[in-house]
Each structure stands twice: as structure tokens, then as C-alpha cells.
mmCIF file with all atom_site columns, C-alpha atoms in Angstrom:
data_model
loop_
_atom_site.group_PDB
_atom_site.id
_atom_site.type_symbol
_atom_site.label_atom_id
_atom_site.label_alt_id
_atom_site.label_comp_id
_atom_site.label_asym_id
_atom_site.label_entity_id
_atom_site.label_seq_id
_atom_site.pdbx_PDB_ins_code
_atom_site.Cartn_x
_atom_site.Cartn_y
_atom_site.Cartn_z
_atom_site.occupancy
_atom_site.B_iso_or_equiv
_atom_site.pdbx_formal_charge
_atom_site.auth_seq_id
_atom_site.auth_comp_id
_atom_site.auth_asym_id
_atom_site.auth_atom_id
_atom_site.pdbx_PDB_model_num
ATOM 1   C CA . UNK A 1 1   ? -24.251 -7.916  64.249  1.00 54.00 ? 1   UNK A CA 1
ATOM 2   C CA . UNK A 1 2   ? -26.026 -6.029  61.443  1.00 58.00 ? 2   UNK A CA 1
ATOM 3   C CA . UNK A 1 3   ? -27.876 -9.021  59.932  1.00 64.00 ? 3   UNK A CA 1
ATOM 4   C CA . UNK A 1 4   ? -31.169 -8.227  58.274  1.00 64.00 ? 4   UNK A CA 1
ATOM 5   C CA . UNK A 1 5   ? -33.928 -10.766 58.635  1.00 65.00 ? 5   UNK A CA 1
ATOM 6   C CA . UNK A 1 6   ? -36.575 -11.374 56.034  1.00 55.00 ? 6   UNK A CA 1
ATOM 7   C CA . UNK A 1 7   ? -40.149 -10.658 56.971  1.00 63.00 ? 7   UNK A CA 1
ATOM 8   C CA . UNK A 1 8   ? -42.790 -13.363 56.670  1.00 63.00 ? 8   UNK A CA 1
ATOM 9   C CA . UNK A 1 9   ? -44.116 -11.607 53.587  1.00 60.00 ? 9   UNK A CA 1
ATOM 10  C CA . UNK A 1 10  ? -40.651 -11.613 51.944  1.00 54.00 ? 10  UNK A CA 1
ATOM 11  C CA . UNK A 1 11  ? -40.103 -15.275 52.824  1.00 58.00 ? 11  UNK A CA 1
ATOM 12  C CA . UNK A 1 12  ? -43.506 -16.152 51.367  1.00 56.00 ? 12  UNK A CA 1
ATOM 13  C CA . UNK A 1 13  ? -42.781 -14.124 48.215  1.00 58.00 ? 13  UNK A CA 1
ATOM 14  C CA . UNK A 1 14  ? -39.376 -15.793 47.697  1.00 55.00 ? 14  UNK A CA 1
ATOM 15  C CA . UNK A 1 15  ? -40.845 -19.246 48.357  1.00 60.00 ? 15  UNK A CA 1
ATOM 16  C CA . UNK A 1 16  ? -43.798 -18.787 45.996  1.00 56.00 ? 16  UNK A CA 1
ATOM 17  C CA . UNK A 1 17  ? -41.542 -17.216 43.340  1.00 56.00 ? 17  UNK A CA 1
ATOM 18  C CA . UNK A 1 18  ? -39.041 -20.057 43.650  1.00 53.00 ? 18  UNK A CA 1
ATOM 19  C CA . UNK A 1 19  ? -41.752 -22.693 43.370  1.00 57.00 ? 19  UNK A CA 1
ATOM 20  C CA . UNK A 1 20  ? -43.287 -20.954 40.355  1.00 54.00 ? 20  UNK A CA 1
ATOM 21  C CA . UNK A 1 21  ? -39.889 -20.745 38.625  1.00 54.00 ? 21  UNK A CA 1
ATOM 22  C CA . UNK A 1 22  ? -39.183 -24.412 39.391  1.00 57.00 ? 22  UNK A CA 1
ATOM 23  C CA . UNK A 1 23  ? -42.554 -25.389 37.929  1.00 59.00 ? 23  UNK A CA 1
ATOM 24  C CA . UNK A 1 24  ? -41.943 -23.356 34.744  1.00 55.00 ? 24  UNK A CA 1
ATOM 25  C CA . UNK A 1 25  ? -38.421 -24.787 34.365  1.00 57.00 ? 25  UNK A CA 1
ATOM 26  C CA . UNK A 1 26  ? -39.649 -28.350 34.955  1.00 61.00 ? 26  UNK A CA 1
ATOM 27  C CA . UNK A 1 27  ? -42.443 -27.871 32.423  1.00 60.00 ? 27  UNK A CA 1
ATOM 28  C CA . UNK A 1 28  ? -39.998 -26.543 29.800  1.00 58.00 ? 28  UNK A CA 1
ATOM 29  C CA . UNK A 1 29  ? -37.560 -29.407 30.387  1.00 61.00 ? 29  UNK A CA 1
ATOM 30  C CA . UNK A 1 30  ? -40.415 -31.908 30.195  1.00 63.00 ? 30  UNK A CA 1
ATOM 31  C CA . UNK A 1 31  ? -41.608 -30.463 26.866  1.00 58.00 ? 31  UNK A CA 1
ATOM 32  C CA . UNK A 1 32  ? -38.119 -30.552 25.406  1.00 57.00 ? 32  UNK A CA 1
ATOM 33  C CA . UNK A 1 33  ? -37.627 -34.167 26.528  1.00 60.00 ? 33  UNK A CA 1
ATOM 34  C CA . UNK A 1 34  ? -40.977 -35.153 24.972  1.00 57.00 ? 34  UNK A CA 1
ATOM 35  C CA . UNK A 1 35  ? -40.123 -33.304 21.795  1.00 57.00 ? 35  UNK A CA 1
ATOM 36  C CA . UNK A 1 36  ? -42.950 -30.765 22.157  1.00 54.00 ? 36  UNK A CA 1
ATOM 37  C CA . UNK A 1 37  ? -40.780 -27.647 22.372  1.00 59.00 ? 37  UNK A CA 1
ATOM 38  C CA . UNK A 1 38  ? -37.417 -26.519 21.114  1.00 65.00 ? 38  UNK A CA 1
ATOM 39  C CA . UNK A 1 39  ? -35.687 -23.283 22.036  1.00 73.00 ? 39  UNK A CA 1
ATOM 40  C CA . UNK A 1 40  ? -36.199 -20.916 19.095  1.00 80.00 ? 40  UNK A CA 1
ATOM 41  C CA . UNK A 1 41  ? -32.796 -19.295 19.527  1.00 82.00 ? 41  UNK A CA 1
ATOM 42  C CA . UNK A 1 42  ? -31.079 -22.701 19.379  1.00 79.00 ? 42  UNK A CA 1
ATOM 43  C CA . UNK A 1 43  ? -32.964 -23.744 16.241  1.00 84.00 ? 43  UNK A CA 1
ATOM 44  C CA . UNK A 1 44  ? -32.101 -20.421 14.607  1.00 86.00 ? 44  UNK A CA 1
ATOM 45  C CA . UNK A 1 45  ? -28.390 -20.986 15.276  1.00 85.00 ? 45  UNK A CA 1
ATOM 46  C CA . UNK A 1 46  ? -28.597 -24.547 13.974  1.00 84.00 ? 46  UNK A CA 1
ATOM 47  C CA . UNK A 1 47  ? -30.307 -23.312 10.806  1.00 87.00 ? 47  UNK A CA 1
ATOM 48  C CA . UNK A 1 48  ? -27.567 -20.705 10.301  1.00 88.00 ? 48  UNK A CA 1
ATOM 49  C CA . UNK A 1 49  ? -24.872 -23.375 10.690  1.00 86.00 ? 49  UNK A CA 1
ATOM 50  C CA . UNK A 1 50  ? -26.661 -25.591 8.151   1.00 85.00 ? 50  UNK A CA 1
ATOM 51  C CA . UNK A 1 51  ? -26.903 -22.724 5.696   1.00 87.00 ? 51  UNK A CA 1
ATOM 52  C CA . UNK A 1 52  ? -23.263 -21.708 6.030   1.00 87.00 ? 52  UNK A CA 1
ATOM 53  C CA . UNK A 1 53  ? -21.991 -25.298 5.828   1.00 85.00 ? 53  UNK A CA 1
ATOM 54  C CA . UNK A 1 54  ? -24.095 -26.297 2.841   1.00 85.00 ? 54  UNK A CA 1
ATOM 55  C CA . UNK A 1 55  ? -23.281 -23.151 0.856   1.00 86.00 ? 55  UNK A CA 1
ATOM 56  C CA . UNK A 1 56  ? -19.566 -23.558 1.632   1.00 85.00 ? 56  UNK A CA 1
ATOM 57  C CA . UNK A 1 57  ? -19.748 -27.175 0.452   1.00 83.00 ? 57  UNK A CA 1
ATOM 58  C CA . UNK A 1 58  ? -21.542 -26.097 -2.735  1.00 84.00 ? 58  UNK A CA 1
ATOM 59  C CA . UNK A 1 59  ? -18.981 -23.376 -3.478  1.00 83.00 ? 59  UNK A CA 1
ATOM 60  C CA . UNK A 1 60  ? -15.982 -25.583 -2.644  1.00 80.00 ? 60  UNK A CA 1
ATOM 61  C CA . UNK A 1 61  ? -13.410 -25.796 -5.425  1.00 69.00 ? 61  UNK A CA 1
ATOM 62  C CA . UNK A 1 62  ? -12.898 -29.472 -4.537  1.00 76.00 ? 62  UNK A CA 1
ATOM 63  C CA . UNK A 1 63  ? -16.514 -30.387 -5.301  1.00 76.00 ? 63  UNK A CA 1
ATOM 64  C CA . UNK A 1 64  ? -17.263 -32.355 -8.462  1.00 78.00 ? 64  UNK A CA 1
ATOM 65  C CA . UNK A 1 65  ? -19.770 -30.059 -10.198 1.00 78.00 ? 65  UNK A CA 1
ATOM 66  C CA . UNK A 1 66  ? -21.037 -32.988 -12.287 1.00 81.00 ? 66  UNK A CA 1
ATOM 67  C CA . UNK A 1 67  ? -22.164 -34.855 -9.169  1.00 82.00 ? 67  UNK A CA 1
ATOM 68  C CA . UNK A 1 68  ? -25.013 -33.805 -6.889  1.00 86.00 ? 68  UNK A CA 1
ATOM 69  C CA . UNK A 1 69  ? -24.195 -31.970 -3.695  1.00 86.00 ? 69  UNK A CA 1
ATOM 70  C CA . UNK A 1 70  ? -24.392 -34.783 -1.156  1.00 86.00 ? 70  UNK A CA 1
ATOM 71  C CA . UNK A 1 71  ? -25.418 -33.952 2.409   1.00 87.00 ? 71  UNK A CA 1
ATOM 72  C CA . UNK A 1 72  ? -25.678 -36.485 5.231   1.00 86.00 ? 72  UNK A CA 1
ATOM 73  C CA . UNK A 1 73  ? -27.213 -35.879 8.634   1.00 87.00 ? 73  UNK A CA 1
ATOM 74  C CA . UNK A 1 74  ? -25.997 -38.438 11.126  1.00 84.00 ? 74  UNK A CA 1
ATOM 75  C CA . UNK A 1 75  ? -28.604 -38.986 13.818  1.00 87.00 ? 75  UNK A CA 1
ATOM 76  C CA . UNK A 1 76  ? -31.616 -37.771 11.791  1.00 90.00 ? 76  UNK A CA 1
ATOM 77  C CA . UNK A 1 77  ? -33.971 -39.086 14.482  1.00 89.00 ? 77  UNK A CA 1
ATOM 78  C CA . UNK A 1 78  ? -37.363 -40.775 14.525  1.00 90.00 ? 78  UNK A CA 1
ATOM 79  C CA . UNK A 1 79  ? -39.265 -37.740 13.236  1.00 93.00 ? 79  UNK A CA 1
ATOM 80  C CA . UNK A 1 80  ? -36.665 -36.286 10.840  1.00 94.00 ? 80  UNK A CA 1
ATOM 81  C CA . UNK A 1 81  ? -37.166 -33.190 12.990  1.00 90.00 ? 81  UNK A CA 1
ATOM 82  C CA . UNK A 1 82  ? -34.534 -30.942 11.436  1.00 90.00 ? 82  UNK A CA 1
ATOM 83  C CA . UNK A 1 83  ? -36.137 -31.368 8.018   1.00 94.00 ? 83  UNK A CA 1
ATOM 84  C CA . UNK A 1 84  ? -39.762 -31.165 9.131   1.00 94.00 ? 84  UNK A CA 1
ATOM 85  C CA . UNK A 1 85  ? -39.159 -28.091 11.323  1.00 91.00 ? 85  UNK A CA 1
ATOM 86  C CA . UNK A 1 86  ? -37.514 -26.300 8.389   1.00 93.00 ? 86  UNK A CA 1
ATOM 87  C CA . UNK A 1 87  ? -33.980 -26.086 9.724   1.00 92.00 ? 87  UNK A CA 1
ATOM 88  C CA . UNK A 1 88  ? -32.582 -26.643 6.215   1.00 92.00 ? 88  UNK A CA 1
ATOM 89  C CA . UNK A 1 89  ? -34.985 -24.199 4.527   1.00 94.00 ? 89  UNK A CA 1
ATOM 90  C CA . UNK A 1 90  ? -32.656 -21.185 4.443   1.00 93.00 ? 90  UNK A CA 1
ATOM 91  C CA . UNK A 1 91  ? -29.823 -23.283 3.024   1.00 91.00 ? 91  UNK A CA 1
ATOM 92  C CA . UNK A 1 92  ? -31.988 -24.882 0.341   1.00 92.00 ? 92  UNK A CA 1
ATOM 93  C CA . UNK A 1 93  ? -33.571 -21.521 -0.533  1.00 93.00 ? 93  UNK A CA 1
ATOM 94  C CA . UNK A 1 94  ? -30.119 -20.046 -1.098  1.00 92.00 ? 94  UNK A CA 1
ATOM 95  C CA . UNK A 1 95  ? -29.047 -23.138 -3.074  1.00 88.00 ? 95  UNK A CA 1
ATOM 96  C CA . UNK A 1 96  ? -32.131 -22.825 -5.278  1.00 88.00 ? 96  UNK A CA 1
ATOM 97  C CA . UNK A 1 97  ? -31.071 -19.250 -6.082  1.00 89.00 ? 97  UNK A CA 1
ATOM 98  C CA . UNK A 1 98  ? -27.498 -20.342 -6.819  1.00 86.00 ? 98  UNK A CA 1
ATOM 99  C CA . UNK A 1 99  ? -28.786 -23.185 -9.005  1.00 83.00 ? 99  UNK A CA 1
ATOM 100 C CA . UNK A 1 100 ? -30.851 -20.713 -11.059 1.00 82.00 ? 100 UNK A CA 1
ATOM 101 C CA . UNK A 1 101 ? -27.616 -18.879 -11.834 1.00 80.00 ? 101 UNK A CA 1
ATOM 102 C CA . UNK A 1 102 ? -25.961 -22.159 -12.944 1.00 73.00 ? 102 UNK A CA 1
ATOM 103 C CA . UNK A 1 103 ? -28.740 -24.309 -14.396 1.00 63.00 ? 103 UNK A CA 1
ATOM 104 C CA . UNK A 1 104 ? -26.410 -27.207 -15.256 1.00 59.00 ? 104 UNK A CA 1
ATOM 105 C CA . UNK A 1 105 ? -26.233 -28.382 -11.631 1.00 69.00 ? 105 UNK A CA 1
ATOM 106 C CA . UNK A 1 106 ? -26.823 -31.953 -10.549 1.00 78.00 ? 106 UNK A CA 1
ATOM 107 C CA . UNK A 1 107 ? -29.110 -31.218 -7.613  1.00 84.00 ? 107 UNK A CA 1
ATOM 108 C CA . UNK A 1 108 ? -28.901 -32.270 -3.986  1.00 89.00 ? 108 UNK A CA 1
ATOM 109 C CA . UNK A 1 109 ? -28.787 -35.771 -2.549  1.00 90.00 ? 109 UNK A CA 1
ATOM 110 C CA . UNK A 1 110 ? -29.768 -35.540 1.125   1.00 92.00 ? 110 UNK A CA 1
ATOM 111 C CA . UNK A 1 111 ? -29.380 -38.633 3.291   1.00 91.00 ? 111 UNK A CA 1
ATOM 112 C CA . UNK A 1 112 ? -30.456 -39.040 6.895   1.00 92.00 ? 112 UNK A CA 1
ATOM 113 C CA . UNK A 1 113 ? -28.660 -41.736 8.855   1.00 89.00 ? 113 UNK A CA 1
ATOM 114 C CA . UNK A 1 114 ? -29.700 -43.204 12.179  1.00 91.00 ? 114 UNK A CA 1
ATOM 115 C CA . UNK A 1 115 ? -28.946 -46.303 14.235  1.00 91.00 ? 115 UNK A CA 1
ATOM 116 C CA . UNK A 1 116 ? -32.677 -46.744 14.798  1.00 92.00 ? 116 UNK A CA 1
ATOM 117 C CA . UNK A 1 117 ? -35.121 -47.632 12.057  1.00 93.00 ? 117 UNK A CA 1
ATOM 118 C CA . UNK A 1 118 ? -36.984 -44.481 11.006  1.00 94.00 ? 118 UNK A CA 1
ATOM 119 C CA . UNK A 1 119 ? -40.745 -44.919 10.518  1.00 95.00 ? 119 UNK A CA 1
ATOM 120 C CA . UNK A 1 120 ? -41.841 -44.606 6.881   1.00 96.00 ? 120 UNK A CA 1
ATOM 121 C CA . UNK A 1 121 ? -44.464 -42.035 7.901   1.00 97.00 ? 121 UNK A CA 1
ATOM 122 C CA . UNK A 1 122 ? -41.653 -39.745 9.151   1.00 96.00 ? 122 UNK A CA 1
ATOM 123 C CA . UNK A 1 123 ? -39.695 -40.187 5.928   1.00 97.00 ? 123 UNK A CA 1
ATOM 124 C CA . UNK A 1 124 ? -42.779 -39.415 3.839   1.00 97.00 ? 124 UNK A CA 1
ATOM 125 C CA . UNK A 1 125 ? -43.539 -36.337 5.953   1.00 97.00 ? 125 UNK A CA 1
ATOM 126 C CA . UNK A 1 126 ? -39.981 -35.050 5.461   1.00 97.00 ? 126 UNK A CA 1
ATOM 127 C CA . UNK A 1 127 ? -40.086 -35.748 1.706   1.00 97.00 ? 127 UNK A CA 1
ATOM 128 C CA . UNK A 1 128 ? -43.420 -33.959 1.383   1.00 97.00 ? 128 UNK A CA 1
ATOM 129 C CA . UNK A 1 129 ? -42.089 -30.976 3.335   1.00 96.00 ? 129 UNK A CA 1
ATOM 130 C CA . UNK A 1 130 ? -39.049 -30.703 1.046   1.00 96.00 ? 130 UNK A CA 1
ATOM 131 C CA . UNK A 1 131 ? -41.048 -31.236 -2.170  1.00 95.00 ? 131 UNK A CA 1
ATOM 132 C CA . UNK A 1 132 ? -43.633 -28.649 -1.142  1.00 95.00 ? 132 UNK A CA 1
ATOM 133 C CA . UNK A 1 133 ? -41.068 -26.093 0.008   1.00 94.00 ? 133 UNK A CA 1
ATOM 134 C CA . UNK A 1 134 ? -38.683 -26.560 -2.932  1.00 93.00 ? 134 UNK A CA 1
ATOM 135 C CA . UNK A 1 135 ? -40.634 -27.723 -5.986  1.00 91.00 ? 135 UNK A CA 1
ATOM 136 C CA . UNK A 1 136 ? -38.043 -26.365 -8.444  1.00 86.00 ? 136 UNK A CA 1
ATOM 137 C CA . UNK A 1 137 ? -35.007 -27.853 -6.726  1.00 89.00 ? 137 UNK A CA 1
ATOM 138 C CA . UNK A 1 138 ? -33.687 -31.274 -7.762  1.00 89.00 ? 138 UNK A CA 1
ATOM 139 C CA . UNK A 1 139 ? -33.617 -32.584 -4.206  1.00 92.00 ? 139 UNK A CA 1
ATOM 140 C CA . UNK A 1 140 ? -33.818 -36.208 -3.115  1.00 94.00 ? 140 UNK A CA 1
ATOM 141 C CA . UNK A 1 141 ? -34.214 -37.311 0.502   1.00 96.00 ? 141 UNK A CA 1
ATOM 142 C CA . UNK A 1 142 ? -33.492 -40.835 1.693   1.00 94.00 ? 142 UNK A CA 1
ATOM 143 C CA . UNK A 1 143 ? -32.878 -42.420 5.077   1.00 95.00 ? 143 UNK A CA 1
ATOM 144 C CA . UNK A 1 144 ? -30.318 -45.107 5.780   1.00 93.00 ? 144 UNK A CA 1
ATOM 145 C CA . UNK A 1 145 ? -30.117 -47.277 8.872   1.00 91.00 ? 145 UNK A CA 1
ATOM 146 C CA . UNK A 1 146 ? -26.510 -47.449 10.041  1.00 88.00 ? 146 UNK A CA 1
ATOM 147 C CA . UNK A 1 147 ? -23.919 -46.862 12.718  1.00 84.00 ? 147 UNK A CA 1
ATOM 148 C CA . UNK A 1 148 ? -20.913 -44.602 12.169  1.00 80.00 ? 148 UNK A CA 1
ATOM 149 C CA . UNK A 1 149 ? -18.919 -46.626 14.700  1.00 82.00 ? 149 UNK A CA 1
ATOM 150 C CA . UNK A 1 150 ? -19.254 -49.744 12.535  1.00 84.00 ? 150 UNK A CA 1
ATOM 151 C CA . UNK A 1 151 ? -18.635 -47.840 9.324   1.00 81.00 ? 151 UNK A CA 1
ATOM 152 C CA . UNK A 1 152 ? -20.821 -46.567 6.527   1.00 80.00 ? 152 UNK A CA 1
ATOM 153 C CA . UNK A 1 153 ? -21.518 -47.944 3.090   1.00 81.00 ? 153 UNK A CA 1
ATOM 154 C CA . UNK A 1 154 ? -20.317 -44.767 1.351   1.00 80.00 ? 154 UNK A CA 1
ATOM 155 C CA . UNK A 1 155 ? -16.838 -44.188 -0.076  1.00 79.00 ? 155 UNK A CA 1
ATOM 156 C CA . UNK A 1 156 ? -14.518 -41.576 1.421   1.00 79.00 ? 156 UNK A CA 1
ATOM 157 C CA . UNK A 1 157 ? -15.238 -38.092 0.111   1.00 76.00 ? 157 UNK A CA 1
ATOM 158 C CA . UNK A 1 158 ? -18.761 -39.036 -1.017  1.00 77.00 ? 158 UNK A CA 1
ATOM 159 C CA . UNK A 1 159 ? -20.432 -36.250 0.961   1.00 78.00 ? 159 UNK A CA 1
ATOM 160 C CA . UNK A 1 160 ? -19.877 -32.530 0.581   1.00 68.00 ? 160 UNK A CA 1
ATOM 161 C CA . UNK A 1 161 ? -21.403 -31.801 3.989   1.00 54.00 ? 161 UNK A CA 1
ATOM 162 C CA . UNK A 1 162 ? -21.861 -33.870 7.119   1.00 56.00 ? 162 UNK A CA 1
ATOM 163 C CA . UNK A 1 163 ? -24.124 -32.866 9.994   1.00 50.00 ? 163 UNK A CA 1
ATOM 164 C CA . UNK A 1 164 ? -23.975 -34.790 13.285  1.00 51.00 ? 164 UNK A CA 1
ATOM 165 C CA . UNK A 1 165 ? -26.673 -34.695 15.926  1.00 48.00 ? 165 UNK A CA 1
ATOM 166 C CA . UNK A 1 166 ? -25.411 -35.257 19.440  1.00 45.00 ? 166 UNK A CA 1
ATOM 167 C CA . UNK A 1 167 ? -28.042 -36.756 21.670  1.00 44.00 ? 167 UNK A CA 1
ATOM 168 C CA . UNK A 1 168 ? -27.967 -38.785 24.831  1.00 39.00 ? 168 UNK A CA 1
ATOM 169 C CA . UNK A 1 169 ? -30.355 -41.684 24.387  1.00 40.00 ? 169 UNK A CA 1
ATOM 170 C CA . UNK A 1 170 ? -29.883 -43.162 27.849  1.00 40.00 ? 170 UNK A CA 1
ATOM 171 C CA . UNK A 1 171 ? -27.986 -42.140 30.925  1.00 38.00 ? 171 UNK A CA 1
ATOM 172 C CA . UNK A 1 172 ? -27.328 -44.720 33.612  1.00 40.00 ? 172 UNK A CA 1
#
């Protein structure tokens, strides 16, 4: 019937192209798994979600304006990556502007929670990043070791914003 066959050149081109694509894809996946690379578009969306959520929590009529805005990130991770990579920067920049308009604010209490112990060097790096980026914002950053399945040591309604990181630590 009218089947077209590929020439040797076309077969070679498809094979080489396929192998090159597979190598690029494998390299990208490897970098992401190692923590060397993160898709920029994804991080941009995450940053936008942080900004919207934190500003909504700040503007909430249910928030106690005499208490700090309390934010918790569940699953902060070994390197406090979301803080160090600046994924909260837009939100905190906008909060700093809002706080200038209402100088009687109580600041921000930011807590990272993880089931694994976070190295002190990572905590210090995140604190330095926040202090350097937002010197005029009353912003504290602490990390707590805990498991949401077993319960947290905070009362209900303590946080104005909760951010959960979903990550597969091991697949069997």
C-alpha cells in the first residue's frame, strides 16, 4: 500500500535527535533531583501564590492587628530553599510597603516546620537573607522540628497563613 519508508539519513536524524533530547531531559531531571535547578516558571508561580496568600492574610478582617502576622511553611526543607531563593521576597516587599502606611503593626513571625532537623547553617543563611533583603521590616524567622500528622505545638488559629510543601522523600 502507500507506506512511506524513512531513509537511512532520516532514521539517523530521528535517532540522534531522540538520544540528544533524552540526554537533555535526563540531565534536567538529575539537576532538579539534586537541587541544582528549579524551573523558573514554577518558582514564579509559587512566589505569586505566596504573595497573594500573605497579603490576603494581612488584610483579613479576622486578623488580630495587635499580634504579628504569623506565617508557617510546613516542609521548609534542609536548605530553607523557598526563603533563600527569594520566593517570599515579593510578598515581604509588599508587606513592608503596607506596614509603612500603618506603622503600628506588630511585624511578621515566620516559622519553618520540618520533620527532619534543619542544619543551623541553613537557618542562619535564611535569616541573613531576610535581614539583608528587609532591614526595615520587623521579621523573625525560626525553624521548628515537628510532624503535622502527630500535631503541632501551636493553638488553633495561631497562623494567618500556612504554606505546605509536597515532596516525595522516598518511593518504594
